[in-house]
Every structure is written in structure tokens, then in C-alpha cells.
Amino acid sequence: MNWKKIIGILVAIAAVAFIGYTVIFANNEEEAMSVRTGKVTEETINETLNLTGMIEPGETQEVFGQGTVSDLPVAVNDTVEEGDTLISFSGVPIEANFSGTVTAVNATEGEPDTSTQTGTPAVVLADLSQLEVAIQLTKTDAPLVKADQTATLTSGDQTYSGKVSQVDPVATSTPGATGNTQLLNAVVSFDENPEDLIAGFDIDVEITTNTSENAMTIPIEALVYDENNEPFVYTVENDVIKSKPVEIGIQSATKVEVLSGLAADETVVLSPSEDVKNGITVTTQEKE
């Protein structure tokens, strides 16, 4: 047997095996991380404030009287015209200030009226032909809301357009479980009076507090903050990660305005993991 020949063959096999292992190991080491990406786009972005409001009549008249109820010509759900008699006290009639619907009667003809003492009105008249929505603003929300801002109102699967029609100049104190809370009252009016809503129920209100047109925007999940709480993003250029500081503006529920640091159509990494670092090679999966 030629031992030299056998040893040579074994050495050759070992060399081939070593080379194969080295190639496979190197390929595994160089396998690029996969990241989800999105694009920098130019579009209009709206910043909004979401609240819950109460549907109310556009106008209400509450009647408090003194003396005996001598005449009570109305009942709940009656419609009256401006100038019609709502109730009379000892022969003195109280007239409707506007056309509307009687929503409450808390008096009885022939008996003394106690509305002034109890604080409960004898008769309530409401204008249901023009509903509005009452909202209350916290100290944080109040500076954001201004008259004439547009609003979207949602009840169930129905959506209505409107605008902020009134913001009170002074906040009021409201008692709560943990003490008094200061809230600012405001009103949102419907662009067209809804016929299928009922006063007294709540409704969701989304107010557009700021708008930026032709803005550079990124998906909100691309934004990252460093240890100094400064915003930045990871971009992908030629399959290589690069971190870029950005200056941001307003934001919607899904987008953030970028004032500087990025250009249109750049690729940004979405929801980057801790493994994403500056300078590494990646493959990309663009967000659908």
C-alpha cells in the first residue's frame, strides 16, 4: 500500500472540507438582517384632538315662576311657536322665546309652583332643529382649540362634519372624586343639522388643531429618540443603515412631519430593533 498516496488524499480531503466550511460559515456571518421600511412622502398632514362631547339643543328656555299655576297649556313633546304661552302664574303668562319642543314639565295646573325653591324649572323648551355638541377642555387641551377649527363628529357608524363655534373665555371649576377640576367649555356646531341624533347622548369629536400642507412626512413608527431625547431615524442607502437626526413638526395618528434632515423618497426603517446599527448591511421589506 502506498501510504504517501493515502496521506496525500486525506490531506486533500481535509483541505476541501476546510474550504467548504469556511465558505459556508462566511456566508452565514454575512447574511444581512431584514428590516421593514417606508418612504419619506410629501403630503398634507393634520394634527387632531380627540374628545367626547354631549349633544345638546341649540337653544334652551327654562321657566321658573312664582305663585299658583293658573294655566298650563303644554305637555312634553308639544311643539310651540315663538310667542305661545308656556305657563301662567296667577294669571301672568310666560311666552316661548322661540319656536321649539317642550322637553320637560314639572308643574301642575292649580297648584303652587315650587321651581324657584327647588331649582328645577317648571317648563323647559328646546330648539331641536339645530343641535350642537358641548365639549370640555382640560388645561392641556384648551390652548389647542380655537373658534372655526374644523371637526369630525362620529356616533356609531355615522360621521358628521362641523366646526368649533364657541370657546368660553374663562374656565369653570367642576367637582370630582379627587377634588375640583378646572375645565373650559366649548361648543361644536354641525355643518348640517343631523336628523338621526338625539340630544342628551354623547358623541365622539375629532378637532383639527393644526395643518401643514406639502409637508415631508414619515410613518410615525420610523421615529426614534437617542439618549438625549433627540429625534432621529435610520435610513437605508445601498442596503446600508445610516442614522440621521431630524427636526420634527406636527403629527397625526400615523404620520410625523419632518422639518429638516430628510428628502422626499428616502427609505426609512420602521420600528427598528436594538440590532439595527449605523453601518450594518440589511435587506428591506417595504411596508404595504
PDB file of C-alpha atoms in Angstrom:
ATOM      1  CA  MET A   1       0.000   0.000   0.000  1.00  0.00           C
ATOM      2  CA  ASN A   2       1.284   3.471  -0.901  1.00  0.00           C
ATOM      3  CA  TRP A   3       0.951   5.315   2.415  1.00  0.00           C
ATOM      4  CA  LYS A   4       2.248   8.546   0.974  1.00  0.00           C
ATOM      5  CA  LYS A   5      -0.521   8.469  -1.618  1.00  0.00           C
ATOM      6  CA  ILE A   6      -3.181   7.760   1.038  1.00  0.00           C
ATOM      7  CA  ILE A   7      -1.896  10.582   3.266  1.00  0.00           C
ATOM      8  CA  GLY A   8      -1.946  12.941   0.314  1.00  0.00           C
ATOM      9  CA  ILE A   9      -5.551  12.043  -0.446  1.00  0.00           C
ATOM     10  CA  LEU A  10      -6.561  12.588   3.192  1.00  0.00           C
ATOM     11  CA  VAL A  11      -4.821  15.953   3.278  1.00  0.00           C
ATOM     12  CA  ALA A  12      -6.600  16.980   0.094  1.00  0.00           C
ATOM     13  CA  ILE A  13      -9.997  15.931   1.517  1.00  0.00           C
ATOM     14  CA  ALA A  14      -9.310  17.845   4.707  1.00  0.00           C
ATOM     15  CA  ALA A  15      -8.350  20.932   2.735  1.00  0.00           C
ATOM     16  CA  VAL A  16     -11.546  20.768   0.661  1.00  0.00           C
ATOM     17  CA  ALA A  17     -13.624  20.300   3.826  1.00  0.00           C
ATOM     18  CA  PHE A  18     -11.931  23.269   5.495  1.00  0.00           C
ATOM     19  CA  ILE A  19     -12.524  25.495   2.495  1.00  0.00           C
ATOM     20  CA  GLY A  20     -16.172  24.419   2.277  1.00  0.00           C
ATOM     21  CA  TYR A  21     -16.720  25.089   5.978  1.00  0.00           C
ATOM     22  CA  THR A  22     -15.056  28.476   5.694  1.00  0.00           C
ATOM     23  CA  VAL A  23     -17.253  29.494   2.755  1.00  0.00           C
ATOM     24  CA  ILE A  24     -20.464  28.337   4.447  1.00  0.00           C
ATOM     25  CA  PHE A  25     -19.524  29.993   7.743  1.00  0.00           C
ATOM     26  CA  ALA A  26     -18.632  33.236   5.992  1.00  0.00           C
ATOM     27  CA  ASN A  27     -21.937  33.232   4.111  1.00  0.00           C
ATOM     28  CA  ASN A  28     -23.845  32.720   7.348  1.00  0.00           C
ATOM     29  CA  GLU A  29     -21.883  35.508   9.026  1.00  0.00           C
ATOM     30  CA  GLU A  30     -22.598  37.882   6.164  1.00  0.00           C
ATOM     31  CA  GLU A  31     -26.309  37.080   5.873  1.00  0.00           C
ATOM     32  CA  ALA A  32     -27.952  40.506   6.066  1.00  0.00           C
ATOM     33  CA  MET A  33     -30.624  41.452   8.586  1.00  0.00           C
ATOM     34  CA  SER A  34     -34.096  42.044   7.155  1.00  0.00           C
ATOM     35  CA  VAL A  35     -35.869  45.292   8.090  1.00  0.00           C
ATOM     36  CA  ARG A  36     -39.287  46.782   7.307  1.00  0.00           C
ATOM     37  CA  THR A  37     -39.114  50.127   5.570  1.00  0.00           C
ATOM     38  CA  GLY A  38     -41.244  53.037   4.450  1.00  0.00           C
ATOM     39  CA  LYS A  39     -40.759  56.151   2.329  1.00  0.00           C
ATOM     40  CA  VAL A  40     -40.460  59.861   3.015  1.00  0.00           C
ATOM     41  CA  THR A  41     -43.503  61.346   1.286  1.00  0.00           C
ATOM     42  CA  GLU A  42     -44.783  64.842   0.600  1.00  0.00           C
ATOM     43  CA  GLU A  43     -48.387  65.316   1.680  1.00  0.00           C
ATOM     44  CA  THR A  44     -50.805  67.318   3.829  1.00  0.00           C
ATOM     45  CA  ILE A  45     -50.736  66.319   7.483  1.00  0.00           C
ATOM     46  CA  ASN A  46     -53.382  67.167  10.105  1.00  0.00           C
ATOM     47  CA  GLU A  47     -52.849  67.228  13.854  1.00  0.00           C
ATOM     48  CA  THR A  48     -56.067  66.386  15.710  1.00  0.00           C
ATOM     49  CA  LEU A  49     -57.527  66.353  19.213  1.00  0.00           C
ATOM     50  CA  ASN A  50     -59.972  63.580  20.139  1.00  0.00           C
ATOM     51  CA  LEU A  51     -62.687  64.248  22.724  1.00  0.00           C
ATOM     52  CA  THR A  52     -66.143  63.091  23.787  1.00  0.00           C
ATOM     53  CA  GLY A  53     -68.943  65.662  23.759  1.00  0.00           C
ATOM     54  CA  MET A  54     -72.622  65.859  24.688  1.00  0.00           C
ATOM     55  CA  ILE A  55     -75.329  66.507  22.091  1.00  0.00           C
ATOM     56  CA  GLU A  56     -77.461  69.454  23.178  1.00  0.00           C
ATOM     57  CA  PRO A  57     -80.268  71.612  21.752  1.00  0.00           C
ATOM     58  CA  GLY A  58     -79.104  74.739  20.010  1.00  0.00           C
ATOM     59  CA  GLU A  59     -81.200  76.904  22.354  1.00  0.00           C
ATOM     60  CA  THR A  60     -82.998  76.221  25.631  1.00  0.00           C
ATOM     61  CA  GLN A  61     -85.548  78.196  27.666  1.00  0.00           C
ATOM     62  CA  GLU A  62     -86.101  77.244  31.306  1.00  0.00           C
ATOM     63  CA  VAL A  63     -89.103  78.770  33.060  1.00  0.00           C
ATOM     64  CA  PHE A  64     -89.022  79.454  36.810  1.00  0.00           C
ATOM     65  CA  GLY A  65     -92.107  81.073  38.308  1.00  0.00           C
ATOM     66  CA  GLN A  66     -93.767  82.278  41.458  1.00  0.00           C
ATOM     67  CA  GLY A  67     -97.337  81.849  42.613  1.00  0.00           C
ATOM     68  CA  THR A  68    -100.016  79.395  41.633  1.00  0.00           C
ATOM     69  CA  VAL A  69    -100.035  77.766  38.197  1.00  0.00           C
ATOM     70  CA  SER A  70    -103.194  79.196  36.683  1.00  0.00           C
ATOM     71  CA  ASP A  71    -102.737  77.839  33.172  1.00  0.00           C
ATOM     72  CA  LEU A  72    -100.545  75.048  31.760  1.00  0.00           C
ATOM     73  CA  PRO A  73    -101.427  74.617  28.062  1.00  0.00           C
ATOM     74  CA  VAL A  74     -98.373  72.488  27.094  1.00  0.00           C
ATOM     75  CA  ALA A  75     -97.132  68.937  27.659  1.00  0.00           C
ATOM     76  CA  VAL A  76     -93.854  67.149  26.977  1.00  0.00           C
ATOM     77  CA  ASN A  77     -93.210  66.697  23.214  1.00  0.00           C
ATOM     78  CA  ASP A  78     -95.571  69.544  22.247  1.00  0.00           C
ATOM     79  CA  THR A  79     -94.233  71.870  19.571  1.00  0.00           C
ATOM     80  CA  VAL A  80     -94.878  75.574  20.105  1.00  0.00           C
ATOM     81  CA  GLU A  81     -94.305  78.735  18.152  1.00  0.00           C
ATOM     82  CA  GLU A  82     -92.473  81.817  19.354  1.00  0.00           C
ATOM     83  CA  GLY A  83     -94.878  83.863  21.471  1.00  0.00           C
ATOM     84  CA  ASP A  84     -97.106  80.931  22.502  1.00  0.00           C
ATOM     85  CA  THR A  85     -97.952  80.665  26.199  1.00  0.00           C
ATOM     86  CA  LEU A  86     -95.956  78.015  28.018  1.00  0.00           C
ATOM     87  CA  ILE A  87     -97.374  78.527  31.526  1.00  0.00           C
ATOM     88  CA  SER A  88     -99.193  81.189  33.543  1.00  0.00           C
ATOM     89  CA  PHE A  89     -98.584  82.060  37.192  1.00  0.00           C
ATOM     90  CA  SER A  90    -101.510  83.737  38.959  1.00  0.00           C
ATOM     91  CA  GLY A  91    -102.812  84.919  35.608  1.00  0.00           C
ATOM     92  CA  VAL A  92     -99.443  86.162  34.304  1.00  0.00           C
ATOM     93  CA  PRO A  93     -98.444  84.251  31.133  1.00  0.00           C
ATOM     94  CA  ILE A  94     -94.853  83.230  30.262  1.00  0.00           C
ATOM     95  CA  GLU A  95     -94.326  83.058  26.490  1.00  0.00           C
ATOM     96  CA  ALA A  96     -91.972  80.986  24.341  1.00  0.00           C
ATOM     97  CA  ASN A  97     -88.875  82.944  23.318  1.00  0.00           C
ATOM     98  CA  PHE A  98     -88.503  80.833  20.154  1.00  0.00           C
ATOM     99  CA  SER A  99     -90.195  78.033  18.262  1.00  0.00           C
ATOM    100  CA  GLY A 100     -89.312  74.631  19.664  1.00  0.00           C
ATOM    101  CA  THR A 101     -90.274  71.466  21.528  1.00  0.00           C
ATOM    102  CA  VAL A 102     -91.356  71.180  25.156  1.00  0.00           C
ATOM    103  CA  THR A 103     -88.892  68.727  26.751  1.00  0.00           C
ATOM    104  CA  ALA A 104     -89.945  68.900  30.423  1.00  0.00           C
ATOM    105  CA  VAL A 105     -92.963  69.919  32.511  1.00  0.00           C
ATOM    106  CA  ASN A 106     -92.505  69.938  36.282  1.00  0.00           C
ATOM    107  CA  ALA A 107     -95.595  71.866  37.396  1.00  0.00           C
ATOM    108  CA  THR A 108     -99.285  71.117  37.917  1.00  0.00           C
ATOM    109  CA  GLU A 109    -102.156  73.425  36.986  1.00  0.00           C
ATOM    110  CA  GLY A 110    -103.973  74.771  40.047  1.00  0.00           C
ATOM    111  CA  GLU A 111    -101.069  74.166  42.432  1.00  0.00           C
ATOM    112  CA  PRO A 112     -98.341  76.490  43.730  1.00  0.00           C
ATOM    113  CA  ASP A 113     -95.132  76.492  41.710  1.00  0.00           C
ATOM    114  CA  THR A 114     -92.005  75.477  43.643  1.00  0.00           C
ATOM    115  CA  SER A 115     -89.457  75.697  40.810  1.00  0.00           C
ATOM    116  CA  THR A 116     -87.610  78.652  42.288  1.00  0.00           C
ATOM    117  CA  GLN A 117     -87.172  76.891  45.636  1.00  0.00           C
ATOM    118  CA  THR A 118     -86.145  73.505  44.183  1.00  0.00           C
ATOM    119  CA  GLY A 119     -84.036  74.775  41.304  1.00  0.00           C
ATOM    120  CA  THR A 120     -85.989  72.573  38.872  1.00  0.00           C
ATOM    121  CA  PRO A 121     -87.652  74.570  36.047  1.00  0.00           C
ATOM    122  CA  ALA A 122     -91.427  74.401  35.742  1.00  0.00           C
ATOM    123  CA  VAL A 123     -91.213  74.128  31.923  1.00  0.00           C
ATOM    124  CA  VAL A 124     -88.280  73.537  29.573  1.00  0.00           C
ATOM    125  CA  LEU A 125     -88.406  74.479  25.897  1.00  0.00           C
ATOM    126  CA  ALA A 126     -85.661  73.365  23.471  1.00  0.00           C
ATOM    127  CA  ASP A 127     -84.834  74.136  19.860  1.00  0.00           C
ATOM    128  CA  LEU A 128     -84.124  70.660  18.456  1.00  0.00           C
ATOM    129  CA  SER A 129     -83.953  71.926  14.877  1.00  0.00           C
ATOM    130  CA  GLN A 130     -80.310  72.932  15.349  1.00  0.00           C
ATOM    131  CA  LEU A 131     -78.333  70.572  17.583  1.00  0.00           C
ATOM    132  CA  GLU A 132     -74.811  71.286  18.829  1.00  0.00           C
ATOM    133  CA  VAL A 133     -72.177  69.480  20.866  1.00  0.00           C
ATOM    134  CA  ALA A 134     -70.839  70.702  24.201  1.00  0.00           C
ATOM    135  CA  ILE A 135     -67.221  69.777  24.979  1.00  0.00           C
ATOM    136  CA  GLN A 136     -64.955  70.427  27.966  1.00  0.00           C
ATOM    137  CA  LEU A 137     -61.264  71.165  27.564  1.00  0.00           C
ATOM    138  CA  THR A 138     -58.516  70.440  30.056  1.00  0.00           C
ATOM    139  CA  LYS A 139     -55.662  72.832  30.806  1.00  0.00           C
ATOM    140  CA  THR A 140     -53.532  70.919  28.279  1.00  0.00           C
ATOM    141  CA  ASP A 141     -56.155  70.833  25.504  1.00  0.00           C
ATOM    142  CA  ALA A 142     -57.540  74.373  25.867  1.00  0.00           C
ATOM    143  CA  PRO A 143     -54.655  76.242  24.121  1.00  0.00           C
ATOM    144  CA  LEU A 144     -55.047  73.987  21.071  1.00  0.00           C
ATOM    145  CA  VAL A 145     -58.722  74.726  20.355  1.00  0.00           C
ATOM    146  CA  LYS A 146     -59.859  77.864  18.544  1.00  0.00           C
ATOM    147  CA  ALA A 147     -63.125  79.046  17.010  1.00  0.00           C
ATOM    148  CA  ASP A 148     -63.737  77.988  13.371  1.00  0.00           C
ATOM    149  CA  GLN A 149     -61.481  74.912  13.526  1.00  0.00           C
ATOM    150  CA  THR A 150     -62.994  72.023  11.570  1.00  0.00           C
ATOM    151  CA  ALA A 151     -64.308  68.957  13.378  1.00  0.00           C
ATOM    152  CA  THR A 152     -65.476  65.450  12.571  1.00  0.00           C
ATOM    153  CA  LEU A 153     -68.234  64.024  14.787  1.00  0.00           C
ATOM    154  CA  THR A 154     -68.900  60.302  14.995  1.00  0.00           C
ATOM    155  CA  SER A 155     -71.810  58.375  16.506  1.00  0.00           C
ATOM    156  CA  GLY A 156     -71.852  54.639  15.812  1.00  0.00           C
ATOM    157  CA  ASP A 157     -71.124  54.210  12.108  1.00  0.00           C
ATOM    158  CA  GLN A 158     -72.359  57.701  11.198  1.00  0.00           C
ATOM    159  CA  THR A 159     -69.960  60.607  10.657  1.00  0.00           C
ATOM    160  CA  TYR A 160     -70.833  64.311  10.539  1.00  0.00           C
ATOM    161  CA  SER A 161     -68.824  67.434   9.728  1.00  0.00           C
ATOM    162  CA  GLY A 162     -68.780  70.519  11.907  1.00  0.00           C
ATOM    163  CA  LYS A 163     -66.659  73.290  13.378  1.00  0.00           C
ATOM    164  CA  VAL A 164     -65.821  74.874  16.711  1.00  0.00           C
ATOM    165  CA  SER A 165     -68.359  77.689  17.073  1.00  0.00           C
ATOM    166  CA  GLN A 166     -67.644  78.897  20.599  1.00  0.00           C
ATOM    167  CA  VAL A 167     -64.865  78.740  23.203  1.00  0.00           C
ATOM    168  CA  ASP A 168     -65.572  80.263  26.616  1.00  0.00           C
ATOM    169  CA  PRO A 169     -63.107  82.943  27.778  1.00  0.00           C
ATOM    170  CA  VAL A 170     -62.890  81.598  31.349  1.00  0.00           C
ATOM    171  CA  ALA A 171     -62.574  78.049  32.742  1.00  0.00           C
ATOM    172  CA  THR A 172     -65.004  76.767  35.364  1.00  0.00           C
ATOM    173  CA  SER A 173     -64.413  74.562  38.387  1.00  0.00           C
ATOM    174  CA  THR A 174     -66.100  71.141  38.317  1.00  0.00           C
ATOM    175  CA  PRO A 175     -66.295  68.992  41.499  1.00  0.00           C
ATOM    176  CA  GLY A 176     -64.804  65.499  41.196  1.00  0.00           C
ATOM    177  CA  ALA A 177     -63.938  62.471  43.307  1.00  0.00           C
ATOM    178  CA  THR A 178     -60.426  63.794  43.980  1.00  0.00           C
ATOM    179  CA  GLY A 179     -61.310  67.482  44.225  1.00  0.00           C
ATOM    180  CA  ASN A 180     -62.228  70.294  41.864  1.00  0.00           C
ATOM    181  CA  THR A 181     -61.125  70.244  38.226  1.00  0.00           C
ATOM    182  CA  GLN A 182     -60.851  73.349  36.065  1.00  0.00           C
ATOM    183  CA  LEU A 183     -62.344  72.864  32.610  1.00  0.00           C
ATOM    184  CA  LEU A 184     -63.004  75.224  29.708  1.00  0.00           C
ATOM    185  CA  ASN A 185     -66.378  74.864  27.984  1.00  0.00           C
ATOM    186  CA  ALA A 186     -66.643  74.994  24.191  1.00  0.00           C
ATOM    187  CA  VAL A 187     -69.257  74.245  21.540  1.00  0.00           C
ATOM    188  CA  VAL A 188     -69.008  72.390  18.233  1.00  0.00           C
ATOM    189  CA  SER A 189     -71.755  73.065  15.664  1.00  0.00           C
ATOM    190  CA  PHE A 190     -72.862  70.697  12.898  1.00  0.00           C
ATOM    191  CA  ASP A 191     -72.494  71.919   9.310  1.00  0.00           C
ATOM    192  CA  GLU A 192     -75.912  70.361   8.619  1.00  0.00           C
ATOM    193  CA  ASN A 193     -78.316  69.545  11.433  1.00  0.00           C
ATOM    194  CA  PRO A 194     -78.488  65.746  11.840  1.00  0.00           C
ATOM    195  CA  GLU A 195     -81.974  64.263  11.887  1.00  0.00           C
ATOM    196  CA  ASP A 196     -80.987  60.936  13.446  1.00  0.00           C
ATOM    197  CA  LEU A 197     -79.250  62.164  16.622  1.00  0.00           C
ATOM    198  CA  ILE A 198     -80.914  62.714  19.996  1.00  0.00           C
ATOM    199  CA  ALA A 199     -79.996  65.430  22.457  1.00  0.00           C
ATOM    200  CA  GLY A 200     -78.606  64.078  25.712  1.00  0.00           C
ATOM    201  CA  PHE A 201     -76.405  61.363  24.192  1.00  0.00           C
ATOM    202  CA  ASP A 202     -72.629  61.606  23.895  1.00  0.00           C
ATOM    203  CA  ILE A 203     -70.709  61.723  20.615  1.00  0.00           C
ATOM    204  CA  ASP A 204     -67.053  61.416  19.590  1.00  0.00           C
ATOM    205  CA  VAL A 205     -65.407  64.650  18.432  1.00  0.00           C
ATOM    206  CA  GLU A 206     -62.166  64.982  16.449  1.00  0.00           C
ATOM    207  CA  ILE A 207     -60.961  68.581  16.077  1.00  0.00           C
ATOM    208  CA  THR A 208     -58.282  69.502  13.543  1.00  0.00           C
ATOM    209  CA  THR A 209     -55.975  71.739  15.581  1.00  0.00           C
ATOM    210  CA  ASN A 210     -53.149  72.205  13.053  1.00  0.00           C
ATOM    211  CA  THR A 211     -52.498  71.558   9.364  1.00  0.00           C
ATOM    212  CA  SER A 212     -49.304  71.527   7.319  1.00  0.00           C
ATOM    213  CA  GLU A 213     -49.600  71.327   3.538  1.00  0.00           C
ATOM    214  CA  ASN A 214     -46.928  69.880   1.237  1.00  0.00           C
ATOM    215  CA  ALA A 215     -45.074  68.595   4.272  1.00  0.00           C
ATOM    216  CA  MET A 216     -42.298  65.989   4.290  1.00  0.00           C
ATOM    217  CA  THR A 217     -43.693  63.120   6.350  1.00  0.00           C
ATOM    218  CA  ILE A 218     -42.576  59.738   7.648  1.00  0.00           C
ATOM    219  CA  PRO A 219     -44.564  56.904   9.224  1.00  0.00           C
ATOM    220  CA  ILE A 220     -44.737  57.507  12.965  1.00  0.00           C
ATOM    221  CA  GLU A 221     -43.099  54.124  13.690  1.00  0.00           C
ATOM    222  CA  ALA A 222     -39.876  55.287  11.974  1.00  0.00           C
ATOM    223  CA  LEU A 223     -39.156  57.917  14.620  1.00  0.00           C
ATOM    224  CA  VAL A 224     -36.531  57.056  17.272  1.00  0.00           C
ATOM    225  CA  TYR A 225     -35.084  59.084  20.174  1.00  0.00           C
ATOM    226  CA  ASP A 226     -31.498  58.985  21.402  1.00  0.00           C
ATOM    227  CA  GLU A 227     -30.227  59.107  24.998  1.00  0.00           C
ATOM    228  CA  ASN A 228     -30.615  62.911  24.950  1.00  0.00           C
ATOM    229  CA  ASN A 229     -34.229  62.598  23.781  1.00  0.00           C
ATOM    230  CA  GLU A 230     -33.299  63.979  20.365  1.00  0.00           C
ATOM    231  CA  PRO A 231     -35.272  62.537  17.403  1.00  0.00           C
ATOM    232  CA  PHE A 232     -33.572  60.621  14.597  1.00  0.00           C
ATOM    233  CA  VAL A 233     -34.345  57.939  12.015  1.00  0.00           C
ATOM    234  CA  TYR A 234     -32.485  55.059  10.408  1.00  0.00           C
ATOM    235  CA  THR A 235     -32.342  55.314   6.625  1.00  0.00           C
ATOM    236  CA  VAL A 236     -31.257  52.660   4.119  1.00  0.00           C
ATOM    237  CA  GLU A 237     -28.841  53.698   1.356  1.00  0.00           C
ATOM    238  CA  ASN A 238     -27.453  50.984  -0.945  1.00  0.00           C
ATOM    239  CA  ASP A 239     -28.557  48.361   1.609  1.00  0.00           C
ATOM    240  CA  VAL A 240     -26.548  50.046   4.381  1.00  0.00           C
ATOM    241  CA  ILE A 241     -28.063  51.565   7.531  1.00  0.00           C
ATOM    242  CA  LYS A 242     -27.377  55.231   8.248  1.00  0.00           C
ATOM    243  CA  SER A 243     -28.710  57.178  11.228  1.00  0.00           C
ATOM    244  CA  LYS A 244     -29.899  60.738  10.576  1.00  0.00           C
ATOM    245  CA  PRO A 245     -31.008  63.367  13.099  1.00  0.00           C
ATOM    246  CA  VAL A 246     -34.281  65.064  12.167  1.00  0.00           C
ATOM    247  CA  GLU A 247     -36.285  68.101  13.201  1.00  0.00           C
ATOM    248  CA  ILE A 248     -39.960  67.233  13.561  1.00  0.00           C
ATOM    249  CA  GLY A 249     -43.167  69.285  13.413  1.00  0.00           C
ATOM    250  CA  ILE A 250     -46.784  68.278  13.898  1.00  0.00           C
ATOM    251  CA  GLN A 251     -48.004  64.705  13.819  1.00  0.00           C
ATOM    252  CA  SER A 252     -51.187  62.804  13.036  1.00  0.00           C
ATOM    253  CA  ALA A 253     -52.178  59.358  14.266  1.00  0.00           C
ATOM    254  CA  THR A 254     -49.953  57.704  11.626  1.00  0.00           C
ATOM    255  CA  LYS A 255     -47.528  60.336  10.274  1.00  0.00           C
ATOM    256  CA  VAL A 256     -44.899  62.778  11.557  1.00  0.00           C
ATOM    257  CA  GLU A 257     -43.887  65.994   9.796  1.00  0.00           C
ATOM    258  CA  VAL A 258     -40.121  66.285   9.170  1.00  0.00           C
ATOM    259  CA  LEU A 259     -38.951  69.905   9.037  1.00  0.00           C
ATOM    260  CA  SER A 260     -35.334  69.072   8.205  1.00  0.00           C
ATOM    261  CA  GLY A 261     -32.956  66.125   7.895  1.00  0.00           C
ATOM    262  CA  LEU A 262     -34.639  64.086   5.143  1.00  0.00           C
ATOM    263  CA  ALA A 263     -35.607  64.423   1.492  1.00  0.00           C
ATOM    264  CA  ALA A 264     -38.577  63.049  -0.414  1.00  0.00           C
ATOM    265  CA  ASP A 265     -38.485  59.362  -1.354  1.00  0.00           C
ATOM    266  CA  GLU A 266     -35.723  58.413   1.094  1.00  0.00           C
ATOM    267  CA  THR A 267     -36.141  54.976   2.682  1.00  0.00           C
ATOM    268  CA  VAL A 268     -36.574  54.820   6.471  1.00  0.00           C
ATOM    269  CA  VAL A 269     -36.583  51.801   8.794  1.00  0.00           C
ATOM    270  CA  LEU A 270     -39.862  51.118  10.582  1.00  0.00           C
ATOM    271  CA  SER A 271     -39.912  50.040  14.254  1.00  0.00           C
ATOM    272  CA  PRO A 272     -36.131  49.404  14.304  1.00  0.00           C
ATOM    273  CA  SER A 273     -34.913  46.779  16.785  1.00  0.00           C
ATOM    274  CA  GLU A 274     -31.884  47.185  19.055  1.00  0.00           C
ATOM    275  CA  ASP A 275     -29.864  45.200  16.494  1.00  0.00           C
ATOM    276  CA  VAL A 276     -30.215  47.949  13.908  1.00  0.00           C
ATOM    277  CA  LYS A 277     -26.991  49.946  13.997  1.00  0.00           C
ATOM    278  CA  ASN A 278     -25.292  52.579  11.901  1.00  0.00           C
ATOM    279  CA  GLY A 279     -23.281  50.998   9.059  1.00  0.00           C
ATOM    280  CA  ILE A 280     -24.710  47.453   9.019  1.00  0.00           C
ATOM    281  CA  THR A 281     -25.917  45.784   5.824  1.00  0.00           C
ATOM    282  CA  VAL A 282     -29.606  44.905   5.572  1.00  0.00           C
ATOM    283  CA  THR A 283     -32.265  43.646   3.215  1.00  0.00           C
ATOM    284  CA  THR A 284     -35.535  45.548   3.061  1.00  0.00           C
ATOM    285  CA  GLN A 285     -39.221  44.693   3.115  1.00  0.00           C
ATOM    286  CA  GLU A 286     -41.229  47.749   2.132  1.00  0.00           C
ATOM    287  CA  LYS A 287     -44.421  48.388   4.100  1.00  0.00           C
ATOM    288  CA  GLU A 288     -47.539  47.699   2.058  1.00  0.00           C
TER     289      GLU A 288
END
